[in-house]
Coordinates of C-alpha atoms in Angstrom, one line a residue:
R358 CA 60.0 71.6 28.7
E359 CA 62.2 72.4 25.8
S360 CA 60.0 75.4 25.3
L361 CA 60.3 77.0 28.6
T362 CA 64.1 76.2 28.8
A363 CA 64.6 77.8 25.5
G364 CA 62.4 80.9 26.5
L365 CA 64.4 81.5 29.6
A366 CA 67.7 81.2 28.0
S367 CA 66.7 83.6 25.3
R368 CA 65.9 86.1 28.0
L369 CA 69.0 85.7 30.1
G370 CA 71.5 84.9 27.4
P371 CA 72.8 81.3 26.3
G372 CA 73.1 78.9 29.4
V373 CA 72.9 81.3 32.1
F374 CA 70.6 80.0 34.9
L375 CA 69.5 77.5 37.0
G376 CA 70.9 74.0 36.8
G377 CA 68.6 70.9 37.4
F378 CA 65.8 71.9 39.6
C379 CA 62.2 71.0 39.9
G380 CA 59.6 73.4 41.5
W381 CA 56.1 73.7 42.0
F382 CA 53.5 76.1 40.2
W383 CA 49.9 76.7 40.0
N384 CA 48.4 76.5 36.7
N385 CA 45.9 79.2 36.4
G386 CA 44.5 77.9 33.0
H387 CA 43.7 74.2 34.4
N388 CA 43.2 75.1 38.1
M389 CA 45.6 72.2 39.2
W390 CA 49.1 71.6 40.7
G391 CA 51.9 70.3 38.4
C392 CA 55.7 70.3 38.3
V393 CA 58.1 71.7 36.0
H394 CA 61.7 70.6 35.5
F395 CA 64.0 72.2 33.4
T396 CA 67.9 72.2 32.9
C397 CA 70.2 75.0 31.7
R398 CA 73.8 74.8 31.0
K399 CA 75.1 77.0 33.9
S400 CA 74.1 77.5 37.5
L401 CA 73.0 80.2 39.6
A402 CA 76.3 81.3 40.6
T403 CA 77.5 81.8 37.1
Q404 CA 75.4 84.5 36.4
V405 CA 77.7 87.1 38.2
D406 CA 80.9 85.5 36.4
M407 CA 79.4 86.4 32.7
N408 CA 81.7 88.0 30.3
R409 CA 81.7 91.6 31.9
G410 CA 82.0 93.3 28.3
V411 CA 79.2 91.6 26.6
E412 CA 77.0 91.8 29.5
E413 CA 77.8 95.8 30.0
E414 CA 77.1 96.2 26.2
R415 CA 74.0 94.4 26.7
E416 CA 72.8 96.3 29.6
R417 CA 72.7 99.7 27.8
I418 CA 69.6 98.3 25.4
P419 CA 66.5 98.6 27.6
M420 CA 64.4 95.5 28.1
S421 CA 61.6 97.0 26.2
Q422 CA 64.0 97.5 23.2
R423 CA 65.0 93.6 23.3
P424 CA 63.2 91.2 20.8
E425 CA 63.3 88.6 23.4
W426 CA 61.1 90.7 25.7
A427 CA 58.6 92.0 23.0
D428 CA 55.7 89.4 24.0
I429 CA 55.5 91.0 27.4
R430 CA 53.6 94.1 28.1
P431 CA 55.2 96.5 30.7
V432 CA 53.3 97.8 33.6
P433 CA 54.5 101.1 34.7
Q434 CA 54.6 101.7 38.4
D435 CA 51.7 103.7 39.7
D436 CA 52.6 105.6 42.9
G437 CA 49.2 107.6 42.6
P438 CA 48.4 111.1 41.6
N439 CA 50.8 112.6 44.4
P440 CA 53.8 110.5 45.0
V441 CA 55.8 111.4 48.0
V442 CA 59.0 110.8 46.2
P443 CA 58.4 111.0 42.5
I444 CA 60.5 109.6 39.7
T445 CA 60.3 110.8 36.3
P446 CA 58.1 108.3 34.1
M447 CA 59.4 106.5 31.3
S448 CA 58.7 107.8 27.9
S449 CA 57.0 105.1 25.7
A450 CA 59.3 106.2 22.7
K451 CA 62.7 106.4 24.3
P452 CA 62.4 105.2 27.8
W453 CA 66.4 105.9 28.2
I454 CA 66.0 109.7 28.0
T455 CA 65.2 111.3 31.2
S456 CA 66.6 114.1 33.4
E457 CA 67.7 111.5 35.8
P458 CA 70.0 109.1 34.0
Y459 CA 69.2 105.9 36.2
T460 CA 65.6 106.4 35.8
W461 CA 65.1 104.2 32.8
R462 CA 67.3 101.5 34.3
M463 CA 64.9 101.3 37.2
N464 CA 61.7 102.0 35.5
D465 CA 62.4 99.6 32.6
P466 CA 62.9 96.5 34.3
H467 CA 60.3 97.2 37.1
A468 CA 57.7 97.7 34.4
H469 CA 58.4 94.2 33.3
F470 CA 58.5 93.0 37.0
N471 CA 55.1 94.5 37.5
S472 CA 54.0 92.5 34.7
L473 CA 55.0 89.2 35.6
K474 CA 54.1 89.5 39.1
K475 CA 50.4 89.0 38.0
S476 CA 51.5 85.7 36.5
F477 CA 53.7 84.8 38.8
F478 CA 52.1 81.5 39.7
S479 CA 52.0 80.1 36.2
I480 CA 54.7 78.1 34.2
Q481 CA 55.3 81.0 32.2
G482 CA 55.2 83.5 35.0
I483 CA 58.0 81.7 37.1
T484 CA 60.3 81.1 34.3
L485 CA 60.1 84.7 33.0
F486 CA 59.8 86.2 36.7
L487 CA 63.6 84.7 37.3
A488 CA 65.0 86.4 34.3
V489 CA 63.5 89.9 35.1
N490 CA 64.3 89.1 38.9
V491 CA 68.2 88.6 38.0
K492 CA 68.2 92.0 36.1
T493 CA 66.4 94.0 38.6
I494 CA 68.6 92.9 41.4
G495 CA 71.6 93.3 39.5
S496 CA 70.9 96.9 39.3
S497 CA 72.4 99.1 41.8
V498 CA 69.1 100.9 42.4
D499 CA 66.9 97.9 42.5
A500 CA 68.9 96.1 44.6
Y501 CA 67.4 98.2 47.2
K502 CA 63.8 97.4 46.5
A503 CA 62.3 95.0 49.2
E504 CA 59.7 93.5 47.0
V505 CA 62.3 92.1 44.5
W506 CA 64.0 90.3 47.0
Q507 CA 60.8 88.8 48.7
F508 CA 60.0 87.8 45.3
R509 CA 63.2 86.1 44.7
R510 CA 62.5 84.1 48.1
L511 CA 59.5 83.0 47.1
I512 CA 60.9 81.5 43.8
L513 CA 64.0 79.9 45.6
D514 CA 61.3 78.3 47.7
A515 CA 59.4 77.0 44.9
L516 CA 62.2 75.8 43.2
N517 CA 64.2 74.1 45.9
V518 CA 67.4 75.6 44.5
D519 CA 70.8 75.1 45.8
L520 CA 71.1 77.7 48.3
H521 CA 75.0 77.6 48.5
E522 CA 74.9 79.0 44.8
E523 CA 72.6 81.7 45.9
L524 CA 74.8 82.6 48.6
H525 CA 77.7 82.9 46.0
F526 CA 75.6 85.1 44.0
V527 CA 74.7 87.3 47.1
D528 CA 78.7 87.1 47.9
Q529 CA 79.1 89.3 44.6
I530 CA 76.0 91.7 45.3
T531 CA 76.8 92.5 48.7
K532 CA 80.5 93.7 48.1
D533 CA 79.1 96.3 45.5
N534 CA 76.3 97.4 48.0
S535 CA 77.4 96.7 51.5
K536 CA 75.3 98.9 53.0
N537 CA 72.0 97.8 51.7
Y538 CA 69.5 96.3 54.2
Q539 CA 67.8 94.2 51.7
I540 CA 70.8 92.3 50.6
W541 CA 71.7 91.8 54.3
H542 CA 68.3 90.3 55.2
H543 CA 68.2 88.0 52.2
R544 CA 71.5 86.7 53.2
R545 CA 70.4 85.9 56.7
W546 CA 67.5 84.2 55.1
V547 CA 69.7 82.0 53.0
A548 CA 72.1 81.5 55.7
E549 CA 69.4 80.3 58.2
K550 CA 68.2 77.7 55.5
L551 CA 71.8 76.3 55.5
G552 CA 72.4 76.3 58.9
T553 CA 75.3 75.6 61.1
Q554 CA 77.6 74.0 58.0
I555 CA 78.2 77.9 56.8
A556 CA 78.9 79.6 60.2
S557 CA 82.5 79.9 59.5
K558 CA 81.9 81.0 55.9
E559 CA 79.5 83.7 57.2
L560 CA 82.1 85.0 59.6
E561 CA 84.9 84.8 57.1
F562 CA 82.7 87.0 54.8
T563 CA 82.0 89.8 57.4
R564 CA 85.8 89.7 58.0
E565 CA 86.1 90.5 54.3
I566 CA 83.8 93.5 54.5
F567 CA 85.6 94.7 57.6
S568 CA 89.0 94.8 55.7
Q569 CA 87.2 97.5 53.5
D570 CA 85.1 99.1 55.8
A571 CA 85.9 98.5 59.7
K572 CA 82.6 99.9 61.0
N573 CA 80.1 98.6 58.6
Y574 CA 77.1 98.6 60.8
H575 CA 75.3 95.8 58.6
A576 CA 78.1 93.6 58.5
W577 CA 78.5 93.7 62.2
S578 CA 74.8 93.1 62.8
H579 CA 75.1 89.8 60.6
R580 CA 78.3 88.6 62.4
Q581 CA 76.5 88.9 65.7
W582 CA 73.3 87.0 64.3
V583 CA 75.5 84.3 62.9
L584 CA 77.3 83.8 66.3
Q585 CA 74.1 83.6 68.3
A586 CA 72.1 81.5 65.8
L587 CA 74.9 79.5 64.0
G588 CA 77.9 79.4 66.3
G589 CA 81.5 80.2 65.9
W590 CA 82.3 81.6 69.3
E591 CA 85.6 80.2 69.6
N592 CA 88.0 82.2 68.2
E593 CA 85.7 85.6 68.5
L594 CA 87.6 86.9 71.4
A595 CA 91.0 86.7 69.6
Y596 CA 89.5 88.2 66.6
C597 CA 88.5 91.2 68.7
D598 CA 92.2 91.3 69.9
E599 CA 93.3 91.5 66.5
L600 CA 91.1 94.1 65.3
L601 CA 92.0 96.3 68.5
E602 CA 95.8 95.8 68.0
D603 CA 95.2 97.0 64.3
D604 CA 93.2 100.0 65.3
I605 CA 92.6 100.8 69.1
F606 CA 90.2 103.5 68.1
N607 CA 87.9 100.9 66.2
N608 CA 84.9 101.5 68.4
S609 CA 83.0 98.9 66.6
A610 CA 85.7 96.2 67.7
W611 CA 85.1 97.4 71.4
N612 CA 81.6 96.9 71.1
Q613 CA 82.0 93.6 69.5
R614 CA 84.2 92.7 72.5
Y615 CA 81.7 93.4 75.0
F616 CA 79.1 91.6 73.2
V617 CA 81.4 88.5 73.0
V618 CA 82.5 88.8 76.9
T619 CA 78.5 89.0 77.9
R620 CA 77.2 86.8 75.3
S621 CA 79.5 84.0 74.4
P622 CA 78.6 80.7 76.1
L623 CA 82.1 79.5 76.0
L624 CA 83.7 82.3 78.6
G625 CA 81.5 82.4 81.6
G626 CA 79.8 85.6 81.4
L627 CA 80.7 89.3 82.8
E628 CA 81.3 88.3 86.2
V629 CA 84.0 85.7 85.4
M630 CA 85.5 87.9 82.6
R631 CA 85.7 91.3 84.4
D632 CA 88.9 91.1 86.2
S633 CA 91.0 90.0 83.2
E634 CA 88.8 92.5 80.9
V635 CA 89.4 95.3 83.4
A636 CA 93.0 95.0 83.0
Y637 CA 92.9 95.1 79.2
A638 CA 90.7 98.2 79.4
I639 CA 93.4 100.1 81.7
K640 CA 96.1 98.9 79.2
A641 CA 94.5 100.6 76.2
I642 CA 93.4 103.7 78.3
L643 CA 97.0 104.5 79.4
A644 CA 98.0 103.8 75.8
K645 CA 95.9 106.3 74.5
P646 CA 94.0 108.2 77.2
E647 CA 92.0 110.5 74.6
N648 CA 90.4 107.4 73.3
E649 CA 86.9 107.2 74.6
S650 CA 86.2 103.8 73.7
P651 CA 88.1 101.8 76.6
W652 CA 86.8 104.3 78.9
R653 CA 83.1 103.4 77.9
Y654 CA 84.2 99.9 78.1
L655 CA 85.5 99.9 81.4
R656 CA 82.2 101.5 82.7
G657 CA 80.4 98.7 80.8
L658 CA 82.0 96.0 82.7
Y659 CA 80.5 97.1 85.9
K660 CA 77.1 97.3 84.4
N661 CA 74.2 97.2 87.2
N662 CA 77.0 97.2 89.6
V663 CA 78.2 100.7 90.6
N664 CA 79.7 99.6 93.9
S665 CA 82.0 97.5 92.4
L666 CA 83.0 100.4 90.0
V667 CA 83.5 102.8 93.0
N668 CA 85.2 100.5 95.0
D669 CA 87.6 98.7 92.3
P670 CA 91.0 100.9 93.2
R671 CA 92.2 100.5 89.8
V672 CA 89.6 102.5 88.6
A673 CA 90.7 105.6 90.7
S674 CA 93.9 104.7 90.1
V675 CA 94.1 104.8 86.1
C676 CA 92.4 108.3 86.6
L677 CA 95.2 109.6 88.7
D678 CA 97.9 108.0 86.3
V679 CA 96.5 110.0 83.2
L680 CA 95.9 113.3 85.3
L681 CA 99.5 113.3 86.4
D682 CA 100.6 112.8 82.9
K683 CA 98.7 115.9 82.1
R684 CA 97.5 115.3 78.7
D685 CA 94.2 114.2 77.0
C686 CA 92.4 114.4 80.6
V687 CA 88.7 114.9 79.9
H688 CA 87.9 111.4 79.8
A689 CA 89.6 110.9 83.3
L690 CA 87.8 113.9 84.8
N691 CA 84.8 112.6 83.5
M692 CA 85.3 109.1 85.2
V693 CA 86.5 110.8 88.5
L694 CA 82.9 112.8 88.3
D695 CA 81.1 109.5 87.8
L696 CA 82.9 108.1 90.7
L697 CA 82.0 111.1 92.9
S698 CA 78.4 111.1 91.9
H699 CA 78.3 107.7 93.7
H700 CA 79.9 108.8 96.8
H701 CA 83.5 107.8 96.2
Q702 CA 85.8 109.5 98.7
P703 CA 88.9 110.5 96.6
S704 CA 92.4 110.6 97.9
N705 CA 94.3 113.8 98.4
E706 CA 96.8 112.7 95.7
L707 CA 93.5 112.7 93.4
K708 CA 92.4 116.0 94.4
D709 CA 95.8 117.4 93.8
A710 CA 95.8 115.8 90.3
V711 CA 92.6 117.4 89.4
D712 CA 93.6 120.8 90.4
A713 CA 96.8 120.6 88.9
V714 CA 95.2 120.3 85.3
S715 CA 92.7 123.3 85.9
P716 CA 93.4 126.3 83.4
D717 CA 92.2 128.3 86.3
P718 CA 94.7 128.6 89.0
K719 CA 92.3 129.8 91.7
P720 CA 89.2 127.9 91.3
S721 CA 86.1 129.4 93.0
D722 CA 84.5 126.1 93.8
S723 CA 85.1 124.8 97.4
N724 CA 83.1 121.5 96.6
F725 CA 85.6 119.0 94.9
A726 CA 82.7 117.7 92.7
E727 CA 81.8 120.9 91.5
R728 CA 85.3 121.9 91.1
V729 CA 86.0 118.8 88.7
C730 CA 82.8 120.1 86.7
S731 CA 84.1 123.7 86.4
I732 CA 87.5 122.4 85.0
L733 CA 85.5 120.2 82.5
Q734 CA 83.7 123.5 81.2
L735 CA 86.9 124.8 80.5
V736 CA 88.9 121.8 78.9
D737 CA 85.6 120.3 77.1
P738 CA 83.8 123.6 76.0
I739 CA 81.9 122.0 73.2
R740 CA 80.0 120.1 76.2
A741 CA 80.1 123.3 78.7
S742 CA 76.3 123.3 78.9
Y743 CA 76.4 119.6 79.9
W744 CA 79.0 119.8 82.7
R745 CA 77.4 123.0 83.9
W746 CA 73.9 120.7 84.3
R747 CA 75.8 118.1 85.8
K748 CA 77.3 120.6 88.6
T749 CA 73.9 120.9 89.5
S750 CA 73.2 117.7 90.2
M751 CA 76.2 116.3 91.9
P752 CA 75.8 115.4 95.6
A753 CA 77.5 117.3 98.5
Q754 CA 81.2 116.6 98.8
D755 CA 83.9 117.3 101.3

């Protein structure tokens, strides 16, 4: 036990790794199951809180050049004779000298990683693998390697590690690699094992990510998973309000609002929420009619219920209000066109408002729906071909 602890500590630095845990291993030499227990002075979480100055200096020395790793024979990655995305191979003499400055930082730990995988199910293999796993995941390049994370999960399962500490470790890495699929997948694995007790922590963590990147797809996906798997719906609609008050153009917040309205077990579903949410969307449209998100949201509130969209007077009314204002009318015209395509009968006031925004004072189209398409071709030229196509597919209109 003492030799294993000393060996791991020497490779990681004094007192760095796991505190007081047991783990099962398979001893290849004796073909039997056994259990190893060892203790280091610091926990998993503290590996990211080490003195950064000392660690950065240490990182400049390749593992293959460090005496504590001298007994491990690196196994270079073998991607075959014609790899799709080749990486400059590591020189045996000076692995840190390469045309790509990051290459040795990836090749060197992974060569050790490949070596230790072969002895993973031995006492020595487990302890050494923990050490190299910390180094490979700590690299901004290797944090993207799914295999490293998968082996880390095997280790965590085998040693019954306190996953609260693992979550703290992942916190630090996620903040530096917030768009890394592997890290978010690993975080979900940890959160799923910890269960509902950490729902609020996970929601707060994604909130921290959004403060830096409000449209981070990975964080939004994780947040939606947390809500569905672990709970925490109580304040989610209010959180959407907060985000949209801060930035009404935040399409991710609009998407989340729709997710909450349609999925929350506390709100009663879309049928119950439709009336209030239509009012919310219309208020946002009138504030910024050029913002496409609330227009899309308004359509979504009538999903699979086109008749309600056509027959709700508030929809045609908001289109009229925007057109009468004569600014940023593309989305209003688009909504009018959608209503017409489902046989909505427009009022004379709406027809006059549409004609008033036309750049062509004498439109040639007698059919009102076709006239709307012609106007859209002029006011939205980047999608002129699309509006030309829509014109050919519109139903007859008086």
